[in-house]
Short mmCIF file of C-alpha atoms in Angstrom, two decimals:
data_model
loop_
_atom_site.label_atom_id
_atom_site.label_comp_id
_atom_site.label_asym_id
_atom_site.label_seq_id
_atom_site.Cartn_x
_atom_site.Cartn_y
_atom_site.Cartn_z
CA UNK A 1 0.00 0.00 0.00
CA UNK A 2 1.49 3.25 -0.75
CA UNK A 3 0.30 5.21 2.10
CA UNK A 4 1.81 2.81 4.28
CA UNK A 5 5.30 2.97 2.49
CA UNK A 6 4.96 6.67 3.19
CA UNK A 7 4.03 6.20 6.74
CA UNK A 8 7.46 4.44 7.34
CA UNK A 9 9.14 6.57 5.12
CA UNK A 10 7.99 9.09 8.11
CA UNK A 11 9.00 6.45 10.71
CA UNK A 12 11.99 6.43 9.27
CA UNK A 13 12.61 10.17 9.47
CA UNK A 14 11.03 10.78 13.29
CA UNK A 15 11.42 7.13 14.68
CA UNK A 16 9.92 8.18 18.07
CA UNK A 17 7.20 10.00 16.45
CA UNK A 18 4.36 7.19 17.37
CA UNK A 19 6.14 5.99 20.39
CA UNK A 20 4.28 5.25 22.93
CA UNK A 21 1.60 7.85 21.33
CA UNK A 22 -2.20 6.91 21.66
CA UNK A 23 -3.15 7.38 17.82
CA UNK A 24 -7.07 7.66 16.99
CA UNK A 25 -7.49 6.74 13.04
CA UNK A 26 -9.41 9.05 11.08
CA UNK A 27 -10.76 6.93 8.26
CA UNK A 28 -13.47 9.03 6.66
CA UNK A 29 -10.53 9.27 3.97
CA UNK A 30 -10.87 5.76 2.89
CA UNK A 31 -13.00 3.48 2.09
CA UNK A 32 -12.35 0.18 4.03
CA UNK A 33 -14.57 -2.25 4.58
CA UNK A 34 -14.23 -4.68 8.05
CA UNK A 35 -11.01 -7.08 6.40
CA UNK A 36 -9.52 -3.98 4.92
CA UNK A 37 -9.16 -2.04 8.11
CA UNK A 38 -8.71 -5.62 10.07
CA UNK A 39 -5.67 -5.54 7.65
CA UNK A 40 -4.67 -1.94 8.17
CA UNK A 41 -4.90 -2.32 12.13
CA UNK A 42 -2.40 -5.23 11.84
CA UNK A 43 -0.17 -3.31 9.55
CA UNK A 44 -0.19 -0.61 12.03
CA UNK A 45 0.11 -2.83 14.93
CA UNK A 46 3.37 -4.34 13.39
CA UNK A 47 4.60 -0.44 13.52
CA UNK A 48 3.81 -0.67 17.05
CA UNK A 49 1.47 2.05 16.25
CA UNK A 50 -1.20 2.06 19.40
CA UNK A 51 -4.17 2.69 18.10
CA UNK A 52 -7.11 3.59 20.78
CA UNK A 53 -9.98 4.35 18.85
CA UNK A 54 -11.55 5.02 15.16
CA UNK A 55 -13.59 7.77 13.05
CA UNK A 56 -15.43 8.37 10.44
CA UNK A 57 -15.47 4.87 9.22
CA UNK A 58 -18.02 3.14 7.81
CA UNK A 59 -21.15 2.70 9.48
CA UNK A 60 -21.52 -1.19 8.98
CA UNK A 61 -18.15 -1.34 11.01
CA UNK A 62 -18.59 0.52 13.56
CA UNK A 63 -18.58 -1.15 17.58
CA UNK A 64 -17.87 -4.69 15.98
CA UNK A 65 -17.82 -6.99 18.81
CA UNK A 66 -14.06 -8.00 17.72
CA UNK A 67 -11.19 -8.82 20.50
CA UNK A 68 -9.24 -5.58 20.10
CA UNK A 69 -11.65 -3.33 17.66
CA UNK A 70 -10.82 0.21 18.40
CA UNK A 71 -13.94 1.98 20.02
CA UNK A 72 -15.45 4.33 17.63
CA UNK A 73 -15.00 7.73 18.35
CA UNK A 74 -16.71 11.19 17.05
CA UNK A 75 -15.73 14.78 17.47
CA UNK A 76 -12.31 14.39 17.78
CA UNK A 77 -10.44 16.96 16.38
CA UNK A 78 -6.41 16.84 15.35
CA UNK A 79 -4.11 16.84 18.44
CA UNK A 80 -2.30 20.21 18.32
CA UNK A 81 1.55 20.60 19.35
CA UNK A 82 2.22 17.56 17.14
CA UNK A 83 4.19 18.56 14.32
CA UNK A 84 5.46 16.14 11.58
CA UNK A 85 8.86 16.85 10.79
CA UNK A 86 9.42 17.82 7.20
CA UNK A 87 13.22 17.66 7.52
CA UNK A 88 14.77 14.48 8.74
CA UNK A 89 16.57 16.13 12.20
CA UNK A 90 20.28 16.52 11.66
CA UNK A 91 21.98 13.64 12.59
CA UNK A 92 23.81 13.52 16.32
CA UNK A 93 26.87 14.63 15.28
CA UNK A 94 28.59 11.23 15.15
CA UNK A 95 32.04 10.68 16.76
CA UNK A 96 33.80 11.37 14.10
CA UNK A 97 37.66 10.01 14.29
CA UNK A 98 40.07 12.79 15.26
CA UNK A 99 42.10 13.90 12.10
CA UNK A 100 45.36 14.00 14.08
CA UNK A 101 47.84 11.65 16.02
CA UNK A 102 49.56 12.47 19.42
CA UNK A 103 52.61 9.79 20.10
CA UNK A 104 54.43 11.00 23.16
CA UNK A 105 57.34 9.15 22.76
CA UNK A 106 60.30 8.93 20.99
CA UNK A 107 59.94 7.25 17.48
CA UNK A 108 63.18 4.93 17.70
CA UNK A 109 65.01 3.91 14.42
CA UNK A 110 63.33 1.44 12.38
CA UNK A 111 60.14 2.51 13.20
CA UNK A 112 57.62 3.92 11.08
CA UNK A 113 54.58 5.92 11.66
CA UNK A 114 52.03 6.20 9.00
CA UNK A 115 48.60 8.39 9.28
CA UNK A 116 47.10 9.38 6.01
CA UNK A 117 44.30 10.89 7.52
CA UNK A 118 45.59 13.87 9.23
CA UNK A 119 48.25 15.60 11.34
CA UNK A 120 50.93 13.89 13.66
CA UNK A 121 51.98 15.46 16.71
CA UNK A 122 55.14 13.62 18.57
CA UNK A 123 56.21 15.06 21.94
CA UNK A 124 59.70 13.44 21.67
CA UNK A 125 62.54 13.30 18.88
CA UNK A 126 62.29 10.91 15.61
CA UNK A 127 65.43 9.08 15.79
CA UNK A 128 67.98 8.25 12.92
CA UNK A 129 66.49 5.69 10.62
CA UNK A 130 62.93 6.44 11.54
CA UNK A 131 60.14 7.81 9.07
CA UNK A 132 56.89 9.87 10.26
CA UNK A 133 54.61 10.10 7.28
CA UNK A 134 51.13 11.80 7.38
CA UNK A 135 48.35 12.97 4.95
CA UNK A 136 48.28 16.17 7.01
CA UNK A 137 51.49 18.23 8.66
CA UNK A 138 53.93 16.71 11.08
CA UNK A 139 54.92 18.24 14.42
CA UNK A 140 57.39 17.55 16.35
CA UNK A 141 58.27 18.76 19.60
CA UNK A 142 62.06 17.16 19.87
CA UNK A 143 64.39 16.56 17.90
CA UNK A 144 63.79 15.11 13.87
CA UNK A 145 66.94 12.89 12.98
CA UNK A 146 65.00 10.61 10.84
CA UNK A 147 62.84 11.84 7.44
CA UNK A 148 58.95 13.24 7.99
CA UNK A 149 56.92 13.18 5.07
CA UNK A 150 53.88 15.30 5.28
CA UNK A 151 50.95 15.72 2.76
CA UNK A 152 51.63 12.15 1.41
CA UNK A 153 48.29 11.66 -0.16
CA UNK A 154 49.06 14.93 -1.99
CA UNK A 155 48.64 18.17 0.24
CA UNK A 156 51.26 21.14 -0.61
CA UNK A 157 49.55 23.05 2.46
CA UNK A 158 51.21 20.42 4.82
CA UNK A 159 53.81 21.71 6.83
CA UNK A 160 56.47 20.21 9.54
CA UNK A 161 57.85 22.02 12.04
CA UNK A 162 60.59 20.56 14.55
CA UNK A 163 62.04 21.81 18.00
CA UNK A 164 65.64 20.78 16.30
CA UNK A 165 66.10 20.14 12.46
CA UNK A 166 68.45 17.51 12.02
CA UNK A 167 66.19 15.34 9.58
CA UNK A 168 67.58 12.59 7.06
CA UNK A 169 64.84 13.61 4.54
CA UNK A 170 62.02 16.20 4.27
CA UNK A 171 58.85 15.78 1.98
CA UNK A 172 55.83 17.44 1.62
CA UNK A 173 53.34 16.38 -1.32
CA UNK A 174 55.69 14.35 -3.44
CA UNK A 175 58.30 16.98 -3.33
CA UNK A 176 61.52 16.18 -1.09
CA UNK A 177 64.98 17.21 0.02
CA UNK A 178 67.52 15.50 1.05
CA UNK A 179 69.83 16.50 4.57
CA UNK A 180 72.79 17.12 1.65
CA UNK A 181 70.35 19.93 0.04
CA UNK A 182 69.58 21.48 3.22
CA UNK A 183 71.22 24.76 4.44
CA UNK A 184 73.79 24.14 7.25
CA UNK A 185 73.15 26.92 9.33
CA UNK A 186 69.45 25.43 9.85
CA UNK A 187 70.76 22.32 11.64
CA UNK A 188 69.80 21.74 15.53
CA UNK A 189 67.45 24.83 15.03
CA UNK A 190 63.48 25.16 15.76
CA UNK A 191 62.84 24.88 11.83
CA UNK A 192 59.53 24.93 9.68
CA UNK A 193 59.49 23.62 6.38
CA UNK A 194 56.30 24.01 3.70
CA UNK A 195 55.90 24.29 0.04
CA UNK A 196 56.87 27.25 -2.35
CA UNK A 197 55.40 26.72 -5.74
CA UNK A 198 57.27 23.58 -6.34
CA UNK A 199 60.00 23.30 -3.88
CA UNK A 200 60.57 22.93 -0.15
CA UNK A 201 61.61 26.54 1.87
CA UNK A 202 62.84 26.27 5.37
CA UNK A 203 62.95 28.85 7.52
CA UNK A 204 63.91 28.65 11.61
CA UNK A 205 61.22 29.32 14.12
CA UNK A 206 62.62 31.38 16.28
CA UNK B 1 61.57 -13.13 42.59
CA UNK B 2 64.38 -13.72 39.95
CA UNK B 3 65.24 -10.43 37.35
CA UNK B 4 65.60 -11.17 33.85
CA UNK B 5 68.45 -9.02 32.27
CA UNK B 6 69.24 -8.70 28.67
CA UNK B 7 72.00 -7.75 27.43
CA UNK B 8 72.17 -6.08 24.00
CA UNK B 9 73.01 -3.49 21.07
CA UNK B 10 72.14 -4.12 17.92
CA UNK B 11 75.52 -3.73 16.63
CA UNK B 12 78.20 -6.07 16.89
CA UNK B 13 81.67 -5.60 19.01
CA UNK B 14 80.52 -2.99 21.75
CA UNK B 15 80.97 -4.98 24.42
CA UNK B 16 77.78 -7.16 25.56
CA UNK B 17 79.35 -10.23 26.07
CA UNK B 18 81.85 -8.68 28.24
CA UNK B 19 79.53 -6.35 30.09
CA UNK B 20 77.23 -9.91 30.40
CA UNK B 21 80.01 -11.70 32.46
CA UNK B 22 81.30 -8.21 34.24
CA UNK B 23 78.23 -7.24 35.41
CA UNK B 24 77.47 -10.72 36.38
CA UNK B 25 80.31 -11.50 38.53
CA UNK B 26 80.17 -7.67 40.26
CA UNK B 27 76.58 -9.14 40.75
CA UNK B 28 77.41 -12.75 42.02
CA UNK B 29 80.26 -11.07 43.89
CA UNK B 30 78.08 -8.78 46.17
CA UNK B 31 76.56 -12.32 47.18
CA UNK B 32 73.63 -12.42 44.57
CA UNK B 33 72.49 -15.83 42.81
CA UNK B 34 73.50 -15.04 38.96
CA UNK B 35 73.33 -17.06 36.06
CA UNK B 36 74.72 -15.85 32.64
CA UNK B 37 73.12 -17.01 29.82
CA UNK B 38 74.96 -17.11 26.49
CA UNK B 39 71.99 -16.86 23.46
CA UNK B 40 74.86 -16.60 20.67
CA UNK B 41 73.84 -20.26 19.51
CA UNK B 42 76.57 -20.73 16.84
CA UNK B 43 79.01 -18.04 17.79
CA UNK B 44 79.20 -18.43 21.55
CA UNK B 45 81.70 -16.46 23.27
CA UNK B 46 80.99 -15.99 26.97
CA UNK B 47 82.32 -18.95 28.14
CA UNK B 48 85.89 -18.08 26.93
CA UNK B 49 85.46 -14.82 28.59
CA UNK B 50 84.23 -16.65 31.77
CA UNK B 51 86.81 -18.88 31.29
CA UNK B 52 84.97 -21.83 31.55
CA UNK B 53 85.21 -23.12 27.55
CA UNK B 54 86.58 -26.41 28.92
CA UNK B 55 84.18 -27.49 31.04
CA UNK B 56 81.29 -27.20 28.69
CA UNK B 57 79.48 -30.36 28.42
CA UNK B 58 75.92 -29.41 27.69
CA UNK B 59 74.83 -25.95 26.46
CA UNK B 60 71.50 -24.22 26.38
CA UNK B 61 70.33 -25.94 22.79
CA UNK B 62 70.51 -29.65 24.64
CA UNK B 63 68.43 -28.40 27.52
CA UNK B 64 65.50 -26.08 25.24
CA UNK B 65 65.61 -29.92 23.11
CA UNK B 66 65.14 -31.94 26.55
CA UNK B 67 68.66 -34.03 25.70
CA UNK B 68 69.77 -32.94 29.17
CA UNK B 69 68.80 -31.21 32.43
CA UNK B 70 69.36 -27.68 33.45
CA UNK B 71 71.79 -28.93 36.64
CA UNK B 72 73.78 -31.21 33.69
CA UNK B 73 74.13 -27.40 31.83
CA UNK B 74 74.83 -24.87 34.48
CA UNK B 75 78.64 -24.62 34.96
CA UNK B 76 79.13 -23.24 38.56
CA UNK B 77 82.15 -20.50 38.67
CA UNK B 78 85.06 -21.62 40.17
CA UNK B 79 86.18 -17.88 41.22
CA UNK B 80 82.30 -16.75 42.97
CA UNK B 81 80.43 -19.65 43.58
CA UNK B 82 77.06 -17.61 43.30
CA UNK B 83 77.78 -17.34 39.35
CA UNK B 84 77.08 -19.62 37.31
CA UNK B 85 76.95 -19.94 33.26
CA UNK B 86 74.94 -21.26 30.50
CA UNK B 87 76.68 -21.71 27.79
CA UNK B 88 75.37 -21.72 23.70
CA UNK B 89 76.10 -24.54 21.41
CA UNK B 90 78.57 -24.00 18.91
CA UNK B 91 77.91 -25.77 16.41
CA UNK B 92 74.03 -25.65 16.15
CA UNK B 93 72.26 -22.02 14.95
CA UNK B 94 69.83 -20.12 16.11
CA UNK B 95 66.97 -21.79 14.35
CA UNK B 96 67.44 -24.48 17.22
CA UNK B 97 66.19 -22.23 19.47
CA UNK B 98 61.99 -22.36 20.16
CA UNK B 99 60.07 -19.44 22.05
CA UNK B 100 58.48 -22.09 24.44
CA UNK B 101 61.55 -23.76 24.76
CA UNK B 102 63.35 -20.62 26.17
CA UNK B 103 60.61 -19.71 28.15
CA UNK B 104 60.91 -23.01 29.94
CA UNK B 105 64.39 -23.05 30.42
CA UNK B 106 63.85 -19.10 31.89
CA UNK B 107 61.19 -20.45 34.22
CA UNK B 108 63.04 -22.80 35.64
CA UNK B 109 65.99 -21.17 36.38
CA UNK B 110 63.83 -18.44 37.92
CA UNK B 111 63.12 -20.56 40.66
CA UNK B 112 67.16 -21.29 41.45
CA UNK B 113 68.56 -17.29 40.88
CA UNK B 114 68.36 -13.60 41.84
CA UNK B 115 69.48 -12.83 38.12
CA UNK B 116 69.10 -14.23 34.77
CA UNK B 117 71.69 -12.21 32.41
CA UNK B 118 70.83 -13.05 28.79
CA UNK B 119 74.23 -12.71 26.25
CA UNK B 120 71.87 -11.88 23.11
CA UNK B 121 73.41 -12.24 19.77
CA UNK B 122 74.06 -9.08 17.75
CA UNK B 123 71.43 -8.14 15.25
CA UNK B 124 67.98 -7.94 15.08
CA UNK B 125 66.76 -11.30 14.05
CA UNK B 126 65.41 -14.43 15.68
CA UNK B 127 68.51 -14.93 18.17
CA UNK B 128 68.12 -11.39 19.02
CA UNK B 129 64.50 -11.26 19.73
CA UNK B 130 63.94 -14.72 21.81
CA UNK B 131 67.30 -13.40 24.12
CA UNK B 132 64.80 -10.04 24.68
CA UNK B 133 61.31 -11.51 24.39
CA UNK B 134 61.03 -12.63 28.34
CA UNK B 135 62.98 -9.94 29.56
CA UNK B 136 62.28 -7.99 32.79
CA UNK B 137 64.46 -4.94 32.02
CA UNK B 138 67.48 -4.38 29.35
CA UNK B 139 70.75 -3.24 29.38
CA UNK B 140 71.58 -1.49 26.13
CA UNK B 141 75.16 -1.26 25.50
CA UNK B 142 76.21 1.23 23.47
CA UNK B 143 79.35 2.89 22.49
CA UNK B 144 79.04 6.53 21.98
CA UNK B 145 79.82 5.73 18.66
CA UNK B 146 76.84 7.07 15.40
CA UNK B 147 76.49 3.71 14.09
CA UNK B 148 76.26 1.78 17.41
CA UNK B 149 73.76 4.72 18.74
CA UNK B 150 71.35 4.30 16.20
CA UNK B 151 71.35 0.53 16.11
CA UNK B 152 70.71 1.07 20.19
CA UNK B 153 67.79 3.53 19.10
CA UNK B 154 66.58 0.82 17.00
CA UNK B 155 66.84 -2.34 19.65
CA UNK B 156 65.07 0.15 22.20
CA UNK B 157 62.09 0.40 19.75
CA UNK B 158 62.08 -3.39 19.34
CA UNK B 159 62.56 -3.52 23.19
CA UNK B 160 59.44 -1.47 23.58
CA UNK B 161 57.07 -3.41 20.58
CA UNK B 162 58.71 -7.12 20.23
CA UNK B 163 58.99 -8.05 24.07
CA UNK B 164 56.34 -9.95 26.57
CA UNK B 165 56.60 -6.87 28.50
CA UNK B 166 54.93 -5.00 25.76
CA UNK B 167 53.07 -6.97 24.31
CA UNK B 168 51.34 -6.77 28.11
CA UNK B 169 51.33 -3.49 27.96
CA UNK B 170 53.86 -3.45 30.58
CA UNK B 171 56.76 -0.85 30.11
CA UNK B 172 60.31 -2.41 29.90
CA UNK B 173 62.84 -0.85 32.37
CA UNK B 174 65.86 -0.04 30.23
CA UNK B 175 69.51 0.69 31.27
CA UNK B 176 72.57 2.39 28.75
CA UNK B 177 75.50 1.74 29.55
CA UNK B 178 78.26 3.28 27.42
CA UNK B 179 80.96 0.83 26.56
CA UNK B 180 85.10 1.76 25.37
CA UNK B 181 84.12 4.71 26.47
CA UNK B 182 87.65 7.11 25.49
CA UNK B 183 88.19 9.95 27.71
CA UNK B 184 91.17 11.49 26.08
CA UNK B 185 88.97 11.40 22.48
CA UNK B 186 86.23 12.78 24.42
CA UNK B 187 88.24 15.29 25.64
CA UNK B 188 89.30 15.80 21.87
CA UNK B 189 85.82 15.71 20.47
CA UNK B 190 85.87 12.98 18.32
CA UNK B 191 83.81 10.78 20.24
CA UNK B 192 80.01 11.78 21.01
CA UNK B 193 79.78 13.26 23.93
CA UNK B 194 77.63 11.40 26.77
CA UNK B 195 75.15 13.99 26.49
CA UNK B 196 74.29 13.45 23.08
CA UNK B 197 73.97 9.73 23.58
CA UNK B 198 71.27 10.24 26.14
CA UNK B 199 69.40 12.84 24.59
CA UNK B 200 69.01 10.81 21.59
CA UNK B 201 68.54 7.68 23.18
CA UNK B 202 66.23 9.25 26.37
CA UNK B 203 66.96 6.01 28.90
CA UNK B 204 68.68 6.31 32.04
CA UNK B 205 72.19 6.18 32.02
CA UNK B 206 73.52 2.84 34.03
CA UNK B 207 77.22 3.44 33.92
CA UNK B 208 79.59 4.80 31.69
CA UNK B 209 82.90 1.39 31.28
CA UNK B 210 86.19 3.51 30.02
CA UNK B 211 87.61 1.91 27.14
CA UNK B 212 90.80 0.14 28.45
CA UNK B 213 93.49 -2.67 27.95
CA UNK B 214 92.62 -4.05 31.13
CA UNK B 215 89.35 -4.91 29.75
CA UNK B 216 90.61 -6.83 27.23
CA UNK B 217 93.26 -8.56 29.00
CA UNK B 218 90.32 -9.74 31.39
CA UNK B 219 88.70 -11.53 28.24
CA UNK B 220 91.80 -13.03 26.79
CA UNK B 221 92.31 -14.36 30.23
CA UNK B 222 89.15 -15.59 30.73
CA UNK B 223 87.88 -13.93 33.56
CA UNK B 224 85.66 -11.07 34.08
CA UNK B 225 87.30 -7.77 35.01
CA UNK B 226 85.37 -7.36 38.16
CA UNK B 227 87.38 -10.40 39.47
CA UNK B 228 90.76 -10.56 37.92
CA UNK B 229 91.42 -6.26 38.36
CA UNK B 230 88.73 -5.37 40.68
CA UNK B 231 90.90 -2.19 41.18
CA UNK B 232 90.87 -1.06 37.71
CA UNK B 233 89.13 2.17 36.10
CA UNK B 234 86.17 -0.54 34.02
CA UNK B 235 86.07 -2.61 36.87
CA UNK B 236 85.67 -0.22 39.52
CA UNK B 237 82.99 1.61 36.90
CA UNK B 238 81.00 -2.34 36.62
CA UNK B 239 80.69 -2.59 40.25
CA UNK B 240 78.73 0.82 40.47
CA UNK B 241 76.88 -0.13 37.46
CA UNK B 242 75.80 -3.50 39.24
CA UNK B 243 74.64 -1.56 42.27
CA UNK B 244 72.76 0.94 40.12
CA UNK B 245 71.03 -2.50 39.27
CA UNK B 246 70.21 -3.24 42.51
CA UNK B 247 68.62 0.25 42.78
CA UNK B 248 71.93 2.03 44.98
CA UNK B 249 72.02 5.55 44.00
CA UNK B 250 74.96 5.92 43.30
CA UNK B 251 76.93 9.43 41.43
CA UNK B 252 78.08 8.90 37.87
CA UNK B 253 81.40 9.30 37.45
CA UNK B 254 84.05 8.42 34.42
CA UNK B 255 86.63 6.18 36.67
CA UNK B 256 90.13 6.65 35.50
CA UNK B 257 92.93 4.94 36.06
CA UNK B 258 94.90 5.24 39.42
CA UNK B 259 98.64 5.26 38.05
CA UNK B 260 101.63 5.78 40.09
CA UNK B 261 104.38 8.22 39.25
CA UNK B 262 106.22 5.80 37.38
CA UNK B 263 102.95 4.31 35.64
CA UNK B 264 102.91 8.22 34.74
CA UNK B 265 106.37 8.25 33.16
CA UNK B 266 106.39 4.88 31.54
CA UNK B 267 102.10 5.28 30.71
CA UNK B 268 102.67 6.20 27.35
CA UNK B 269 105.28 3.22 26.50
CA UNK B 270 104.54 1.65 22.83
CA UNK B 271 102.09 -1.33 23.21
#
């Protein structure tokens, strides 16, 4: 029945709409006989859809002595206060997984830290032989000996900053530099690093 | 309750197998129940530097295999007779070795020491890893060195990921001790300094062993330094490390050698 794929359509949208609602059917709209509302009352039922009473129906069905036949019911007029959402109600903002990574300790060599989906954040130093790669930028508050690639899903706004620049290998969004290409006078300084047009710039922090 | 120790590096020739017995017998010799374990299946080496590579009947291999029993393995020092040793096989490799076996053989001598000082192999593979794997804490012995500092960085990260410890959860106490360390290079700067080491390995510093002849004399000889020159500059420097073990607080110093006025004038005679 259509009207009852657009009453769950609306069940869907405000699931506690009906809940635990008395609901009085108005069925001078229709024209049911005794199995077709016997079949609508079950539909409804299945809902869990309480209905307490009927109107405008049919004369010949009205007060059947059935188990469970809604009372008829005459006058009644359309409960006010009850609107029916339109707009499905935003969403509870669902826990959405933080974009960023905190490690607070040292990354030792050999080890290798991979987060595509956002910033890293290491309280501690990145040790010779270590990698830190992340889709976002990469900050580390020690000392980077090891290589830090940020942006590596392609993101020339990623940046990495260190407390002391002393890093193997730099790379931000496919673009990288090697310790031999990096000005001396940076080393064992606060450093940032981003992206130029198409090459790396470092400049010290402080 | 026993202590498992490892002893390790990463890199080869810094001085774990003669920190192992050092440490040991400064251990055994303050009256504490040690056992040195050698896990160099193939290449062992701490029973020459014990000096015990001619009583070695049974080694670790036949007892993880069940061909003998622990008491048939364990050769009791003749020099402290709270140390004993468990030697490697030589001529088996380290594929012989089983996680459950070493676990057993661990358990069991839990019940008989204070200490359990585990000889691992250099390296990072198998040998390596079962030597660290029941571990209670680590000694890390590294000399201040680049190479032998990064492979220590590197052995510290598989101390903290590859261990029971972690894999508990449980944090891994960790020790550095600096090995052949060279005062008069230091003093040059061409070594790294001790402050460098630490900040880039961040674990607390256990001793710091000046590099010395006397050291290797010990080994040729076959007995650890802290028993054949207790008086020396490393040995003096393993004895505070072994009380640093046993949780002494104790200042860190460099030792250096006590020489007499003629030791003065004749120091510098051509080896």
């Amino acid at each position: 029945m259509d009207w009852l794929a657009r009453l769950d359509e609306q069940i869907e949208r405000a699931p506690g709409f009906f809940h635990k609602r008395p609901v009085v059917l108005d069925l001078s709209v229709t024209q049911l006989n005794e199995p077709g509302i016997r079949a609508l009352l079950s539909e409804l039922q299945a809902r869990d859809i309480r209905i307490i009473g009927m109107e405008g129906a049919d004369p010949s069905v009205q007060n059947l002595d059935v188990p469970g036949w809604p009372p008829m019911l005459n006058g009644g007029r359309a409960a006010s206060g009850i609107e029916v959402p339109d707009e499905p109600p935003p969403a509870p903002p669902e826990p959405e997984e933080p974009a960023c990574l905190l490690i607070s300790e040292p990354i030792r060599s050999g080890q290798s830290i991979v987060f595509p989906k956002g910033d890293v954040t290491i309280v501690g130093s990145v040790g010779s032989g270590a990698e830190v790669m992340a889709g976002g930028s990469i900050h580390i508050y020690g000392a980077l000996r090891g290589r830090a690639i940020a942006g590596m899903l392609g993101n020339p706004n990623a940046r990495i900053f260190c407390r002391r620049m002393d890093a193997e290998l730099l790379a931000i969004d496919g673009l990288y530099r090697t310790a031999e290409d990096m000005d001396p006078a940076l080393r064992g300084r606060p450093v940032q690093a981003w992206l130029d047009r198409d090459s790396i710039v470092m400049a010290p922090l402080d | 309750m026993a202590k498992i120790l490892v002893v390790t590096s990463g890199k080869g020739g810094v001085g774990k197998t003669t920190s192992t017995a050092s440490l040991g017998a400064a251990l055994a010799q303050s009256g504490q129940r040690v056992v040195v374990v050698d896990f160099d299946v193939g290449l062992r080496n701490l029973d020459l530097v014990m000096g015990a590579e001619r009583r070695v009947v049974f080694d670790l291999i036949n007892v993880v295999q069940g061909d003998a029993k622990l008491a048939q393995a364990l050769i009791r020092d003749k020099r402290v007779d709270t140390l004993s040793l468990l030697p490697a096989s030589q001529t088996r490799d380290k594929d012989a070795l089983t996680e459950e076996g070493v676990a057993k053989v661990l358990a069991e001598l839990r019940e008989k020491f204070d200490w359990i000082i585990c000889d691992s192999p250099a390296g990072i593979e198998k040998g390596a890893t079962l030597a660290m794997y029941n571990a209670d804490a680590a000694v890390v012995v590294t000399n201040p060195e680049v190479s032998s500092v990064r492979d220590s960085d590197r052995i510290i990260g598989l101390l903290d990921s590859k261990t029971k410890r972690a894999e508990k959860g449980e944090r891994m106490e960790k020790h550095l001790l600096l090995t052949r360390y060279d005062t008069a290079r230091a003093a040059r700067g061409e070594m790294l300094k001790t402050d460098d080491v630490l900040e880039i390995l961040s674990i607390p510093l256990l001793g710091i062993i000046p590099e010395s002849e006397e050291v290797l004399r010990a080994s040729n000889i076959g007995a650890p330094i802290t028993l054949s020159n207790p008086a020396s500059a490393a040995g003096r420097a393993y004895f505070d490390a072994a009380k640093r073990l046993r949780g002494e607080d104790i200042p860190m110093t460099v030792p250096v050698e006590r020489r007499g006025l003629m030791g003065k004038l004749f120091g510098r005679r051509v080896a």
